[in-house]
Amino acid sequence: TAPEQPAGEMENQTKPPDPRPDAPPEYNSHFVPGPPGTAVPPPAGYPGGLPMGYYSPQQPSTFPLYQPVGGTHPVQYQPGKYPVPNQPVPITWMPGPTPMANCPPGLEYLVQLDNIHVLQHFEPLEMMTRFETNNRYDIKNNSDQMVYIVTEDTDDFTRNAYRTLRPFVLRVTDCMGREIMTMQRPFRCTCCCFCCPSARQELEVQCPPGVTIGFVAEHWNLCRAVYSIQNEKKENVMRVRGPCSTYGCGSDSVFEVKSLDGVSNIGSIIRKWNGLLSAMADADHFDIHFPLDLDVKMKAMIFGACFLIVSLLFLSYPERISRSSS
Protein backbone atom coordinates (compact mmCIF):
# COMPACT_ATOMS: atom_id res chain seq x y z
CA THR A 1 0.00 0.00 0.00
CA ALA A 2 1.05 3.59 -0.75
CA PRO A 3 2.09 5.64 2.20
CA GLU A 4 -0.50 8.08 3.49
CA GLN A 5 0.15 11.81 2.85
CA PRO A 6 -0.62 14.51 5.39
CA ALA A 7 -3.93 16.36 5.04
CA GLY A 8 -2.21 19.69 4.38
CA GLU A 9 -0.39 18.35 1.39
CA MET A 10 -3.64 16.93 -0.03
CA GLU A 11 -5.33 20.38 0.10
CA ASN A 12 -2.39 22.00 -1.70
CA GLN A 13 -2.63 19.46 -4.51
CA THR A 14 -6.42 19.90 -5.04
CA LYS A 15 -6.47 23.80 -5.05
CA PRO A 16 -5.43 25.56 -8.27
CA PRO A 17 -2.65 28.06 -8.00
CA ASP A 18 -3.78 31.68 -7.26
CA PRO A 19 -2.96 33.93 -10.30
CA ARG A 20 -3.10 37.17 -8.23
CA PRO A 21 0.19 38.40 -6.82
CA ASP A 22 0.61 38.60 -3.14
CA ALA A 23 1.33 42.37 -3.20
CA PRO A 24 1.48 45.12 -5.89
CA PRO A 25 4.88 45.98 -7.21
CA GLU A 26 6.63 48.85 -5.58
CA TYR A 27 7.03 52.19 -7.47
CA ASN A 28 8.42 55.62 -6.65
CA SER A 29 5.90 58.55 -6.66
CA HIS A 30 7.07 62.01 -7.82
CA PHE A 31 3.95 63.83 -6.49
CA VAL A 32 4.76 66.70 -4.13
CA PRO A 33 1.73 68.04 -2.19
CA GLY A 34 1.25 71.81 -2.43
CA PRO A 35 -0.07 74.32 0.13
CA PRO A 36 -3.69 73.88 1.21
CA GLY A 37 -6.19 76.00 -0.72
CA THR A 38 -9.04 78.18 0.58
CA ALA A 39 -12.10 76.40 1.78
CA VAL A 40 -15.06 76.60 -0.62
CA PRO A 41 -18.47 76.76 1.08
CA PRO A 42 -21.00 74.19 -0.15
CA PRO A 43 -23.60 75.56 -2.59
CA ALA A 44 -27.14 76.32 -1.55
CA GLY A 45 -29.37 73.26 -1.39
CA TYR A 46 -26.54 70.89 -0.55
CA PRO A 47 -25.58 71.42 3.09
CA GLY A 48 -23.03 68.59 3.05
CA GLY A 49 -21.49 69.49 -0.29
CA LEU A 50 -22.22 68.49 -3.85
CA PRO A 51 -23.55 65.00 -4.64
CA MET A 52 -21.24 62.35 -6.00
CA GLY A 53 -20.33 62.97 -9.65
CA TYR A 54 -20.95 66.77 -9.61
CA TYR A 55 -18.26 69.38 -9.97
CA SER A 56 -18.34 72.76 -8.31
CA PRO A 57 -17.93 75.69 -10.74
CA GLN A 58 -15.74 77.45 -8.16
CA GLN A 59 -13.16 74.64 -8.05
CA PRO A 60 -10.57 74.09 -10.78
CA SER A 61 -11.14 71.10 -12.96
CA THR A 62 -9.82 69.61 -16.17
CA PHE A 63 -13.37 69.58 -17.60
CA PRO A 64 -14.87 72.73 -19.21
CA LEU A 65 -17.79 73.79 -17.08
CA TYR A 66 -20.94 75.78 -18.01
CA GLN A 67 -20.97 79.16 -16.33
CA PRO A 68 -24.42 80.26 -15.06
CA VAL A 69 -26.02 83.33 -16.61
CA GLY A 70 -26.90 84.97 -13.33
CA GLY A 71 -23.34 85.91 -12.45
CA THR A 72 -21.54 89.20 -12.16
CA HIS A 73 -21.21 89.45 -15.96
CA PRO A 74 -24.62 88.87 -17.57
CA VAL A 75 -24.92 87.84 -21.19
CA GLN A 76 -25.41 90.83 -23.47
CA TYR A 77 -26.77 90.77 -27.03
CA GLN A 78 -26.28 93.18 -29.88
CA PRO A 79 -29.08 95.71 -30.31
CA GLY A 80 -31.81 94.44 -32.60
CA LYS A 81 -30.73 90.79 -32.38
CA TYR A 82 -31.85 87.88 -30.28
CA PRO A 83 -34.89 89.52 -28.63
CA VAL A 84 -35.87 88.20 -25.25
CA PRO A 85 -39.14 86.22 -25.59
CA ASN A 86 -42.27 87.45 -23.85
CA GLN A 87 -40.72 90.87 -23.24
CA PRO A 88 -42.56 93.89 -24.73
CA VAL A 89 -40.66 96.39 -26.79
CA PRO A 90 -40.05 99.52 -24.71
CA ILE A 91 -41.96 102.62 -25.83
CA THR A 92 -40.24 105.99 -25.79
CA TRP A 93 -42.72 108.71 -24.86
CA MET A 94 -42.42 112.40 -25.50
CA PRO A 95 -41.52 114.25 -22.28
CA GLY A 96 -44.63 115.58 -20.61
CA PRO A 97 -44.96 119.36 -20.77
CA THR A 98 -46.13 121.53 -17.91
CA PRO A 99 -49.80 122.57 -17.77
CA MET A 100 -50.58 125.78 -19.63
CA ALA A 101 -53.25 128.40 -19.23
CA ASN A 102 -56.13 128.42 -21.74
CA CYS A 103 -55.09 124.99 -22.97
CA PRO A 104 -57.26 121.89 -22.49
CA PRO A 105 -55.45 119.31 -20.35
CA GLY A 106 -53.52 116.87 -22.50
CA LEU A 107 -53.13 119.18 -25.49
CA GLU A 108 -49.89 120.70 -24.17
CA TYR A 109 -48.01 118.25 -26.39
CA LEU A 110 -49.50 119.78 -29.53
CA VAL A 111 -48.40 123.27 -28.48
CA GLN A 112 -44.76 122.20 -28.99
CA LEU A 113 -45.31 120.41 -32.32
CA ASP A 114 -45.85 121.43 -35.94
CA ASN A 115 -45.90 117.90 -37.36
CA ILE A 116 -47.25 114.58 -36.10
CA HIS A 117 -47.39 111.09 -37.59
CA VAL A 118 -50.45 108.83 -37.43
CA LEU A 119 -49.44 105.16 -37.74
CA GLN A 120 -52.18 102.57 -37.95
CA HIS A 121 -51.51 99.13 -36.47
CA PHE A 122 -51.35 96.33 -39.01
CA GLU A 123 -53.75 93.46 -38.18
CA PRO A 124 -52.93 90.17 -39.97
CA LEU A 125 -56.22 88.72 -38.69
CA GLU A 126 -58.15 91.06 -40.99
CA MET A 127 -56.26 89.85 -44.05
CA MET A 128 -56.74 86.17 -43.21
CA THR A 129 -60.34 86.18 -42.00
CA ARG A 130 -61.76 89.50 -43.34
CA PHE A 131 -63.03 90.14 -39.84
CA GLU A 132 -62.82 93.84 -39.07
CA THR A 133 -61.22 94.54 -35.68
CA ASN A 134 -60.99 97.74 -33.66
CA ASN A 135 -58.40 100.04 -35.19
CA ARG A 136 -55.44 101.29 -33.17
CA TYR A 137 -53.10 104.14 -33.99
CA ASP A 138 -49.78 105.38 -32.66
CA ILE A 139 -49.27 109.15 -32.71
CA LYS A 140 -45.58 110.09 -32.86
CA ASN A 141 -43.44 113.17 -33.36
CA ASN A 142 -40.47 113.60 -35.69
CA SER A 143 -38.14 112.08 -33.07
CA ASP A 144 -40.14 108.82 -33.15
CA GLN A 145 -41.41 109.51 -29.64
CA MET A 146 -44.93 108.44 -28.74
CA VAL A 147 -47.33 111.34 -28.18
CA TYR A 148 -50.76 109.66 -28.00
CA ILE A 149 -52.42 106.30 -28.53
CA VAL A 150 -55.79 106.25 -30.32
CA THR A 151 -58.09 103.25 -29.85
CA GLU A 152 -61.42 102.58 -31.53
CA ASP A 153 -64.30 101.55 -29.28
CA THR A 154 -66.95 99.77 -31.40
CA ASP A 155 -68.76 96.46 -30.97
CA ASP A 156 -68.10 93.60 -33.39
CA PHE A 157 -71.55 93.58 -35.01
CA THR A 158 -71.62 97.30 -35.80
CA ARG A 159 -68.05 97.27 -37.02
CA ASN A 160 -68.51 94.38 -39.47
CA ALA A 161 -72.09 95.11 -40.55
CA TYR A 162 -71.66 98.80 -41.42
CA ARG A 163 -67.95 98.82 -42.29
CA THR A 164 -66.95 102.36 -43.37
CA LEU A 165 -70.38 103.79 -42.52
CA ARG A 166 -70.27 102.58 -38.93
CA PRO A 167 -70.62 104.95 -36.00
CA PHE A 168 -67.59 104.82 -33.74
CA VAL A 169 -65.86 106.36 -30.76
CA LEU A 170 -62.11 107.02 -30.78
CA ARG A 171 -60.39 107.42 -27.43
CA VAL A 172 -57.10 109.31 -27.28
CA THR A 173 -54.87 108.50 -24.29
CA ASP A 174 -51.55 109.93 -23.16
CA CYS A 175 -48.49 108.32 -21.55
CA MET A 176 -50.31 108.02 -18.21
CA GLY A 177 -53.23 106.17 -19.77
CA ARG A 178 -55.58 109.11 -19.25
CA GLU A 179 -58.23 109.78 -21.87
CA ILE A 180 -57.56 113.35 -22.91
CA MET A 181 -59.68 113.47 -26.08
CA THR A 182 -62.74 111.71 -27.50
CA MET A 183 -63.89 111.64 -31.13
CA GLN A 184 -67.43 110.53 -31.95
CA ARG A 185 -68.92 109.83 -35.34
CA PRO A 186 -72.71 109.31 -35.37
CA PHE A 187 -74.48 107.09 -37.84
CA ARG A 188 -75.72 108.91 -40.94
CA CYS A 189 -77.96 107.31 -43.57
CA THR A 190 -76.65 107.57 -47.12
CA CYS A 191 -79.70 106.24 -48.94
CA CYS A 192 -81.04 109.73 -49.69
CA CYS A 193 -79.58 112.41 -51.92
CA PHE A 194 -75.91 113.20 -51.39
CA CYS A 195 -76.62 116.90 -51.16
CA CYS A 196 -79.01 116.38 -48.24
CA PRO A 197 -77.50 117.62 -44.96
CA SER A 198 -78.71 114.52 -43.12
CA ALA A 199 -76.54 112.33 -45.36
CA ARG A 200 -73.29 114.19 -44.67
CA GLN A 201 -70.86 112.48 -42.36
CA GLU A 202 -69.69 114.33 -39.26
CA LEU A 203 -67.12 113.92 -36.50
CA GLU A 204 -67.35 115.57 -33.08
CA VAL A 205 -64.16 116.30 -31.15
CA GLN A 206 -64.28 116.60 -27.35
CA CYS A 207 -61.35 117.72 -25.22
CA PRO A 208 -61.48 116.94 -22.39
CA PRO A 209 -64.09 114.18 -22.90
CA GLY A 210 -67.55 115.69 -22.55
CA VAL A 211 -66.50 119.20 -23.63
CA THR A 212 -66.99 119.80 -27.36
CA ILE A 213 -64.34 121.94 -29.03
CA GLY A 214 -65.47 121.52 -32.66
CA PHE A 215 -66.79 119.43 -35.53
CA VAL A 216 -65.52 118.10 -38.84
CA ALA A 217 -68.29 118.00 -41.48
CA GLU A 218 -68.30 116.44 -44.92
CA HIS A 219 -69.45 118.45 -47.95
CA TRP A 220 -70.74 116.94 -51.15
CA ASN A 221 -68.55 117.50 -54.18
CA LEU A 222 -68.62 115.87 -57.58
CA CYS A 223 -64.84 115.62 -58.11
CA ARG A 224 -63.03 115.59 -54.79
CA ALA A 225 -63.39 115.18 -51.03
CA VAL A 226 -64.19 118.45 -49.25
CA TYR A 227 -64.60 118.97 -45.50
CA SER A 228 -65.12 121.92 -43.21
CA ILE A 229 -63.60 122.34 -39.75
CA GLN A 230 -66.00 124.04 -37.36
CA ASN A 231 -65.81 125.41 -33.84
CA GLU A 232 -68.04 124.37 -30.96
CA LYS A 233 -70.85 126.57 -32.36
CA LYS A 234 -70.64 124.82 -35.75
CA GLU A 235 -69.21 127.91 -37.41
CA ASN A 236 -66.83 127.19 -40.28
CA VAL A 237 -63.25 128.19 -39.53
CA MET A 238 -61.17 126.13 -42.03
CA ARG A 239 -61.63 123.92 -45.07
CA VAL A 240 -59.97 120.66 -46.09
CA ARG A 241 -59.64 120.01 -49.81
CA GLY A 242 -58.65 116.54 -50.98
CA PRO A 243 -57.28 115.25 -54.28
CA CYS A 244 -59.42 114.14 -57.20
CA SER A 245 -58.37 110.52 -56.70
CA THR A 246 -57.33 108.99 -53.39
CA TYR A 247 -56.40 105.62 -54.86
CA GLY A 248 -53.31 106.65 -56.77
CA CYS A 249 -50.87 103.75 -56.93
CA GLY A 250 -47.35 104.70 -55.88
CA SER A 251 -48.12 108.28 -54.83
CA ASP A 252 -49.16 110.12 -51.70
CA SER A 253 -52.63 111.59 -51.21
CA VAL A 254 -52.48 115.21 -50.05
CA PHE A 255 -55.38 116.93 -48.29
CA GLU A 256 -54.79 120.67 -48.05
CA VAL A 257 -56.02 122.62 -45.04
CA LYS A 258 -56.91 126.12 -46.19
CA SER A 259 -58.64 129.23 -44.91
CA LEU A 260 -62.29 129.81 -45.69
CA ASP A 261 -61.51 132.00 -48.70
CA GLY A 262 -59.15 129.34 -50.06
CA VAL A 263 -56.19 131.72 -50.35
CA SER A 264 -54.05 130.91 -47.33
CA ASN A 265 -52.58 127.45 -46.94
CA ILE A 266 -52.70 126.55 -43.23
CA GLY A 267 -51.51 122.95 -43.20
CA SER A 268 -51.92 119.54 -44.78
CA ILE A 269 -52.90 115.94 -44.10
CA ILE A 270 -50.80 113.56 -46.23
CA ARG A 271 -51.56 109.91 -46.57
CA LYS A 272 -48.19 108.24 -47.25
CA TRP A 273 -47.87 105.45 -49.80
CA ASN A 274 -46.65 102.29 -48.05
CA GLY A 275 -46.41 100.00 -51.03
CA LEU A 276 -48.43 96.81 -50.98
CA LEU A 277 -49.77 97.44 -47.47
CA SER A 278 -51.40 100.66 -48.60
CA ALA A 279 -53.38 98.83 -51.28
CA MET A 280 -54.21 95.56 -49.56
CA ALA A 281 -54.44 96.11 -45.81
CA ASP A 282 -55.32 98.56 -43.04
CA ALA A 283 -51.86 99.93 -42.35
CA ASP A 284 -52.14 103.62 -43.16
CA HIS A 285 -49.53 106.24 -42.37
CA PHE A 286 -50.52 109.90 -42.23
CA ASP A 287 -48.40 113.01 -41.79
CA ILE A 288 -50.19 116.04 -40.32
CA HIS A 289 -48.61 119.47 -40.72
CA PHE A 290 -49.78 122.72 -39.13
CA PRO A 291 -48.12 125.98 -38.03
CA LEU A 292 -46.36 125.89 -34.69
CA ASP A 293 -48.17 129.03 -33.47
CA LEU A 294 -51.64 127.82 -34.53
CA ASP A 295 -54.27 127.71 -31.79
CA VAL A 296 -54.00 124.37 -30.02
CA LYS A 297 -57.72 123.66 -30.41
CA MET A 298 -57.43 124.09 -34.17
CA LYS A 299 -54.49 121.71 -34.16
CA ALA A 300 -56.70 119.20 -32.39
CA MET A 301 -59.43 119.74 -35.00
CA ILE A 302 -57.03 119.09 -37.89
CA PHE A 303 -55.92 116.00 -35.99
CA GLY A 304 -59.55 114.89 -35.75
CA ALA A 305 -60.19 115.57 -39.45
CA CYS A 306 -57.56 112.98 -40.27
CA PHE A 307 -59.66 110.21 -38.70
CA LEU A 308 -62.84 111.18 -40.54
CA ILE A 309 -60.84 111.00 -43.77
CA VAL A 310 -59.50 107.57 -42.81
CA SER A 311 -62.95 106.17 -42.05
CA LEU A 312 -64.57 107.48 -45.25
CA LEU A 313 -61.98 107.22 -48.00
CA PHE A 314 -59.45 104.57 -47.03
CA LEU A 315 -61.57 101.50 -46.84
CA SER A 316 -61.18 98.31 -44.88
CA TYR A 317 -59.42 95.29 -46.31
CA PRO A 318 -62.40 93.41 -47.90
CA GLU A 319 -63.62 96.56 -49.66
CA ARG A 320 -60.14 97.33 -50.96
CA ILE A 321 -59.93 93.86 -52.47
CA SER A 322 -63.29 94.24 -54.24
CA ARG A 323 -62.36 97.69 -55.50
CA SER A 324 -58.98 96.55 -56.84
CA SER A 325 -60.51 93.52 -58.57
CA SER A 326 -63.30 95.50 -60.26
PDB file of C-alpha atoms in Angstrom, residues 138-296:
ATOM      1  CA  ASP A 138     -49.776 105.378 -32.659  1.00  0.00           C
ATOM      2  CA  ILE A 139     -49.265 109.149 -32.710  1.00  0.00           C
ATOM      3  CA  LYS A 140     -45.580 110.087 -32.857  1.00  0.00           C
ATOM      4  CA  ASN A 141     -43.436 113.173 -33.361  1.00  0.00           C
ATOM      5  CA  ASN A 142     -40.466 113.596 -35.694  1.00  0.00           C
ATOM      6  CA  SER A 143     -38.143 112.083 -33.073  1.00  0.00           C
ATOM      7  CA  ASP A 144     -40.140 108.819 -33.155  1.00  0.00           C
ATOM      8  CA  GLN A 145     -41.414 109.508 -29.637  1.00  0.00           C
ATOM      9  CA  MET A 146     -44.927 108.443 -28.738  1.00  0.00           C
ATOM     10  CA  VAL A 147     -47.333 111.340 -28.181  1.00  0.00           C
ATOM     11  CA  TYR A 148     -50.755 109.662 -28.000  1.00  0.00           C
ATOM     12  CA  ILE A 149     -52.422 106.301 -28.531  1.00  0.00           C
ATOM     13  CA  VAL A 150     -55.789 106.246 -30.316  1.00  0.00           C
ATOM     14  CA  THR A 151     -58.089 103.251 -29.852  1.00  0.00           C
ATOM     15  CA  GLU A 152     -61.423 102.583 -31.533  1.00  0.00           C
ATOM     16  CA  ASP A 153     -64.303 101.549 -29.282  1.00  0.00           C
ATOM     17  CA  THR A 154     -66.950  99.771 -31.404  1.00  0.00           C
ATOM     18  CA  ASP A 155     -68.756  96.458 -30.966  1.00  0.00           C
ATOM     19  CA  ASP A 156     -68.101  93.602 -33.390  1.00  0.00           C
ATOM     20  CA  PHE A 157     -71.547  93.583 -35.015  1.00  0.00           C
ATOM     21  CA  THR A 158     -71.619  97.303 -35.800  1.00  0.00           C
ATOM     22  CA  ARG A 159     -68.047  97.275 -37.019  1.00  0.00           C
ATOM     23  CA  ASN A 160     -68.506  94.383 -39.465  1.00  0.00           C
ATOM     24  CA  ALA A 161     -72.087  95.115 -40.551  1.00  0.00           C
ATOM     25  CA  TYR A 162     -71.664  98.805 -41.416  1.00  0.00           C
ATOM     26  CA  ARG A 163     -67.955  98.822 -42.293  1.00  0.00           C
ATOM     27  CA  THR A 164     -66.947 102.356 -43.367  1.00  0.00           C
ATOM     28  CA  LEU A 165     -70.383 103.793 -42.518  1.00  0.00           C
ATOM     29  CA  ARG A 166     -70.273 102.575 -38.932  1.00  0.00           C
ATOM     30  CA  PRO A 167     -70.615 104.948 -36.004  1.00  0.00           C
ATOM     31  CA  PHE A 168     -67.589 104.824 -33.739  1.00  0.00           C
ATOM     32  CA  VAL A 169     -65.857 106.361 -30.762  1.00  0.00           C
ATOM     33  CA  LEU A 170     -62.108 107.020 -30.781  1.00  0.00           C
ATOM     34  CA  ARG A 171     -60.386 107.416 -27.426  1.00  0.00           C
ATOM     35  CA  VAL A 172     -57.097 109.313 -27.276  1.00  0.00           C
ATOM     36  CA  THR A 173     -54.869 108.497 -24.288  1.00  0.00           C
ATOM     37  CA  ASP A 174     -51.546 109.931 -23.158  1.00  0.00           C
ATOM     38  CA  CYS A 175     -48.492 108.322 -21.550  1.00  0.00           C
ATOM     39  CA  MET A 176     -50.310 108.018 -18.205  1.00  0.00           C
ATOM     40  CA  GLY A 177     -53.225 106.169 -19.773  1.00  0.00           C
ATOM     41  CA  ARG A 178     -55.584 109.109 -19.252  1.00  0.00           C
ATOM     42  CA  GLU A 179     -58.235 109.777 -21.870  1.00  0.00           C
ATOM     43  CA  ILE A 180     -57.559 113.348 -22.912  1.00  0.00           C
ATOM     44  CA  MET A 181     -59.677 113.467 -26.077  1.00  0.00           C
ATOM     45  CA  THR A 182     -62.740 111.707 -27.504  1.00  0.00           C
ATOM     46  CA  MET A 183     -63.894 111.642 -31.129  1.00  0.00           C
ATOM     47  CA  GLN A 184     -67.431 110.530 -31.948  1.00  0.00           C
ATOM     48  CA  ARG A 185     -68.917 109.832 -35.339  1.00  0.00           C
ATOM     49  CA  PRO A 186     -72.712 109.309 -35.368  1.00  0.00           C
ATOM     50  CA  PHE A 187     -74.483 107.086 -37.845  1.00  0.00           C
ATOM     51  CA  ARG A 188     -75.721 108.907 -40.936  1.00  0.00           C
ATOM     52  CA  CYS A 189     -77.959 107.314 -43.566  1.00  0.00           C
ATOM     53  CA  THR A 190     -76.650 107.569 -47.123  1.00  0.00           C
ATOM     54  CA  CYS A 191     -79.705 106.240 -48.943  1.00  0.00           C
ATOM     55  CA  CYS A 192     -81.036 109.728 -49.694  1.00  0.00           C
ATOM     56  CA  CYS A 193     -79.582 112.415 -51.922  1.00  0.00           C
ATOM     57  CA  PHE A 194     -75.909 113.205 -51.387  1.00  0.00           C
ATOM     58  CA  CYS A 195     -76.619 116.903 -51.156  1.00  0.00           C
ATOM     59  CA  CYS A 196     -79.009 116.378 -48.236  1.00  0.00           C
ATOM     60  CA  PRO A 197     -77.495 117.620 -44.959  1.00  0.00           C
ATOM     61  CA  SER A 198     -78.712 114.519 -43.116  1.00  0.00           C
ATOM     62  CA  ALA A 199     -76.535 112.333 -45.356  1.00  0.00           C
ATOM     63  CA  ARG A 200     -73.294 114.193 -44.666  1.00  0.00           C
ATOM     64  CA  GLN A 201     -70.856 112.481 -42.357  1.00  0.00           C
ATOM     65  CA  GLU A 202     -69.689 114.327 -39.265  1.00  0.00           C
ATOM     66  CA  LEU A 203     -67.125 113.920 -36.500  1.00  0.00           C
ATOM     67  CA  GLU A 204     -67.351 115.572 -33.084  1.00  0.00           C
ATOM     68  CA  VAL A 205     -64.163 116.301 -31.146  1.00  0.00           C
ATOM     69  CA  GLN A 206     -64.279 116.599 -27.350  1.00  0.00           C
ATOM     70  CA  CYS A 207     -61.352 117.725 -25.222  1.00  0.00           C
ATOM     71  CA  PRO A 208     -61.484 116.944 -22.386  1.00  0.00           C
ATOM     72  CA  PRO A 209     -64.093 114.180 -22.900  1.00  0.00           C
ATOM     73  CA  GLY A 210     -67.549 115.691 -22.550  1.00  0.00           C
ATOM     74  CA  VAL A 211     -66.504 119.199 -23.632  1.00  0.00           C
ATOM     75  CA  THR A 212     -66.988 119.804 -27.358  1.00  0.00           C
ATOM     76  CA  ILE A 213     -64.343 121.943 -29.031  1.00  0.00           C
ATOM     77  CA  GLY A 214     -65.474 121.523 -32.656  1.00  0.00           C
ATOM     78  CA  PHE A 215     -66.787 119.427 -35.525  1.00  0.00           C
ATOM     79  CA  VAL A 216     -65.521 118.098 -38.840  1.00  0.00           C
ATOM     80  CA  ALA A 217     -68.286 118.004 -41.478  1.00  0.00           C
ATOM     81  CA  GLU A 218     -68.302 116.438 -44.922  1.00  0.00           C
ATOM     82  CA  HIS A 219     -69.446 118.454 -47.950  1.00  0.00           C
ATOM     83  CA  TRP A 220     -70.742 116.940 -51.153  1.00  0.00           C
ATOM     84  CA  ASN A 221     -68.551 117.497 -54.181  1.00  0.00           C
ATOM     85  CA  LEU A 222     -68.616 115.866 -57.579  1.00  0.00           C
ATOM     86  CA  CYS A 223     -64.837 115.616 -58.105  1.00  0.00           C
ATOM     87  CA  ARG A 224     -63.026 115.592 -54.795  1.00  0.00           C
ATOM     88  CA  ALA A 225     -63.392 115.181 -51.033  1.00  0.00           C
ATOM     89  CA  VAL A 226     -64.193 118.455 -49.245  1.00  0.00           C
ATOM     90  CA  TYR A 227     -64.604 118.974 -45.500  1.00  0.00           C
ATOM     91  CA  SER A 228     -65.118 121.917 -43.209  1.00  0.00           C
ATOM     92  CA  ILE A 229     -63.599 122.337 -39.749  1.00  0.00           C
ATOM     93  CA  GLN A 230     -66.004 124.041 -37.360  1.00  0.00           C
ATOM     94  CA  ASN A 231     -65.806 125.411 -33.845  1.00  0.00           C
ATOM     95  CA  GLU A 232     -68.043 124.373 -30.958  1.00  0.00           C
ATOM     96  CA  LYS A 233     -70.847 126.572 -32.356  1.00  0.00           C
ATOM     97  CA  LYS A 234     -70.641 124.820 -35.753  1.00  0.00           C
ATOM     98  CA  GLU A 235     -69.210 127.909 -37.407  1.00  0.00           C
ATOM     99  CA  ASN A 236     -66.830 127.189 -40.278  1.00  0.00           C
ATOM    100  CA  VAL A 237     -63.245 128.190 -39.530  1.00  0.00           C
ATOM    101  CA  MET A 238     -61.173 126.130 -42.033  1.00  0.00           C
ATOM    102  CA  ARG A 239     -61.633 123.922 -45.068  1.00  0.00           C
ATOM    103  CA  VAL A 240     -59.974 120.663 -46.091  1.00  0.00           C
ATOM    104  CA  ARG A 241     -59.640 120.010 -49.811  1.00  0.00           C
ATOM    105  CA  GLY A 242     -58.648 116.542 -50.978  1.00  0.00           C
ATOM    106  CA  PRO A 243     -57.280 115.246 -54.283  1.00  0.00           C
ATOM    107  CA  CYS A 244     -59.420 114.140 -57.198  1.00  0.00           C
ATOM    108  CA  SER A 245     -58.374 110.519 -56.704  1.00  0.00           C
ATOM    109  CA  THR A 246     -57.330 108.994 -53.386  1.00  0.00           C
ATOM    110  CA  TYR A 247     -56.401 105.615 -54.859  1.00  0.00           C
ATOM    111  CA  GLY A 248     -53.312 106.649 -56.775  1.00  0.00           C
ATOM    112  CA  CYS A 249     -50.867 103.754 -56.929  1.00  0.00           C
ATOM    113  CA  GLY A 250     -47.351 104.697 -55.879  1.00  0.00           C
ATOM    114  CA  SER A 251     -48.116 108.284 -54.833  1.00  0.00           C
ATOM    115  CA  ASP A 252     -49.159 110.123 -51.702  1.00  0.00           C
ATOM    116  CA  SER A 253     -52.634 111.591 -51.207  1.00  0.00           C
ATOM    117  CA  VAL A 254     -52.477 115.213 -50.052  1.00  0.00           C
ATOM    118  CA  PHE A 255     -55.380 116.935 -48.287  1.00  0.00           C
ATOM    119  CA  GLU A 256     -54.790 120.666 -48.047  1.00  0.00           C
ATOM    120  CA  VAL A 257     -56.022 122.621 -45.035  1.00  0.00           C
ATOM    121  CA  LYS A 258     -56.913 126.119 -46.193  1.00  0.00           C
ATOM    122  CA  SER A 259     -58.635 129.230 -44.913  1.00  0.00           C
ATOM    123  CA  LEU A 260     -62.291 129.812 -45.693  1.00  0.00           C
ATOM    124  CA  ASP A 261     -61.508 132.002 -48.698  1.00  0.00           C
ATOM    125  CA  GLY A 262     -59.149 129.342 -50.059  1.00  0.00           C
ATOM    126  CA  VAL A 263     -56.190 131.723 -50.354  1.00  0.00           C
ATOM    127  CA  SER A 264     -54.055 130.907 -47.326  1.00  0.00           C
ATOM    128  CA  ASN A 265     -52.579 127.448 -46.936  1.00  0.00           C
ATOM    129  CA  ILE A 266     -52.699 126.554 -43.233  1.00  0.00           C
ATOM    130  CA  GLY A 267     -51.510 122.950 -43.204  1.00  0.00           C
ATOM    131  CA  SER A 268     -51.921 119.544 -44.784  1.00  0.00           C
ATOM    132  CA  ILE A 269     -52.899 115.939 -44.097  1.00  0.00           C
ATOM    133  CA  ILE A 270     -50.804 113.561 -46.226  1.00  0.00           C
ATOM    134  CA  ARG A 271     -51.564 109.911 -46.573  1.00  0.00           C
ATOM    135  CA  LYS A 272     -48.191 108.243 -47.253  1.00  0.00           C
ATOM    136  CA  TRP A 273     -47.874 105.454 -49.796  1.00  0.00           C
ATOM    137  CA  ASN A 274     -46.648 102.294 -48.050  1.00  0.00           C
ATOM    138  CA  GLY A 275     -46.408  99.997 -51.033  1.00  0.00           C
ATOM    139  CA  LEU A 276     -48.435  96.808 -50.984  1.00  0.00           C
ATOM    140  CA  LEU A 277     -49.766  97.442 -47.468  1.00  0.00           C
ATOM    141  CA  SER A 278     -51.403 100.659 -48.600  1.00  0.00           C
ATOM    142  CA  ALA A 279     -53.377  98.832 -51.278  1.00  0.00           C
ATOM    143  CA  MET A 280     -54.206  95.560 -49.559  1.00  0.00           C
ATOM    144  CA  ALA A 281     -54.436  96.114 -45.807  1.00  0.00           C
ATOM    145  CA  ASP A 282     -55.317  98.562 -43.044  1.00  0.00           C
ATOM    146  CA  ALA A 283     -51.856  99.933 -42.355  1.00  0.00           C
ATOM    147  CA  ASP A 284     -52.136 103.618 -43.158  1.00  0.00           C
ATOM    148  CA  HIS A 285     -49.528 106.242 -42.368  1.00  0.00           C
ATOM    149  CA  PHE A 286     -50.523 109.901 -42.230  1.00  0.00           C
ATOM    150  CA  ASP A 287     -48.398 113.012 -41.787  1.00  0.00           C
ATOM    151  CA  ILE A 288     -50.186 116.038 -40.325  1.00  0.00           C
ATOM    152  CA  HIS A 289     -48.614 119.471 -40.723  1.00  0.00           C
ATOM    153  CA  PHE A 290     -49.779 122.724 -39.128  1.00  0.00           C
ATOM    154  CA  PRO A 291     -48.124 125.982 -38.026  1.00  0.00           C
ATOM    155  CA  LEU A 292     -46.357 125.895 -34.691  1.00  0.00           C
ATOM    156  CA  ASP A 293     -48.171 129.030 -33.472  1.00  0.00           C
ATOM    157  CA  LEU A 294     -51.636 127.822 -34.528  1.00  0.00           C
ATOM    158  CA  ASP A 295     -54.267 127.706 -31.793  1.00  0.00           C
ATOM    159  CA  VAL A 296     -54.000 124.367 -30.022  1.00  0.00           C
TER     160      VAL A 296
END
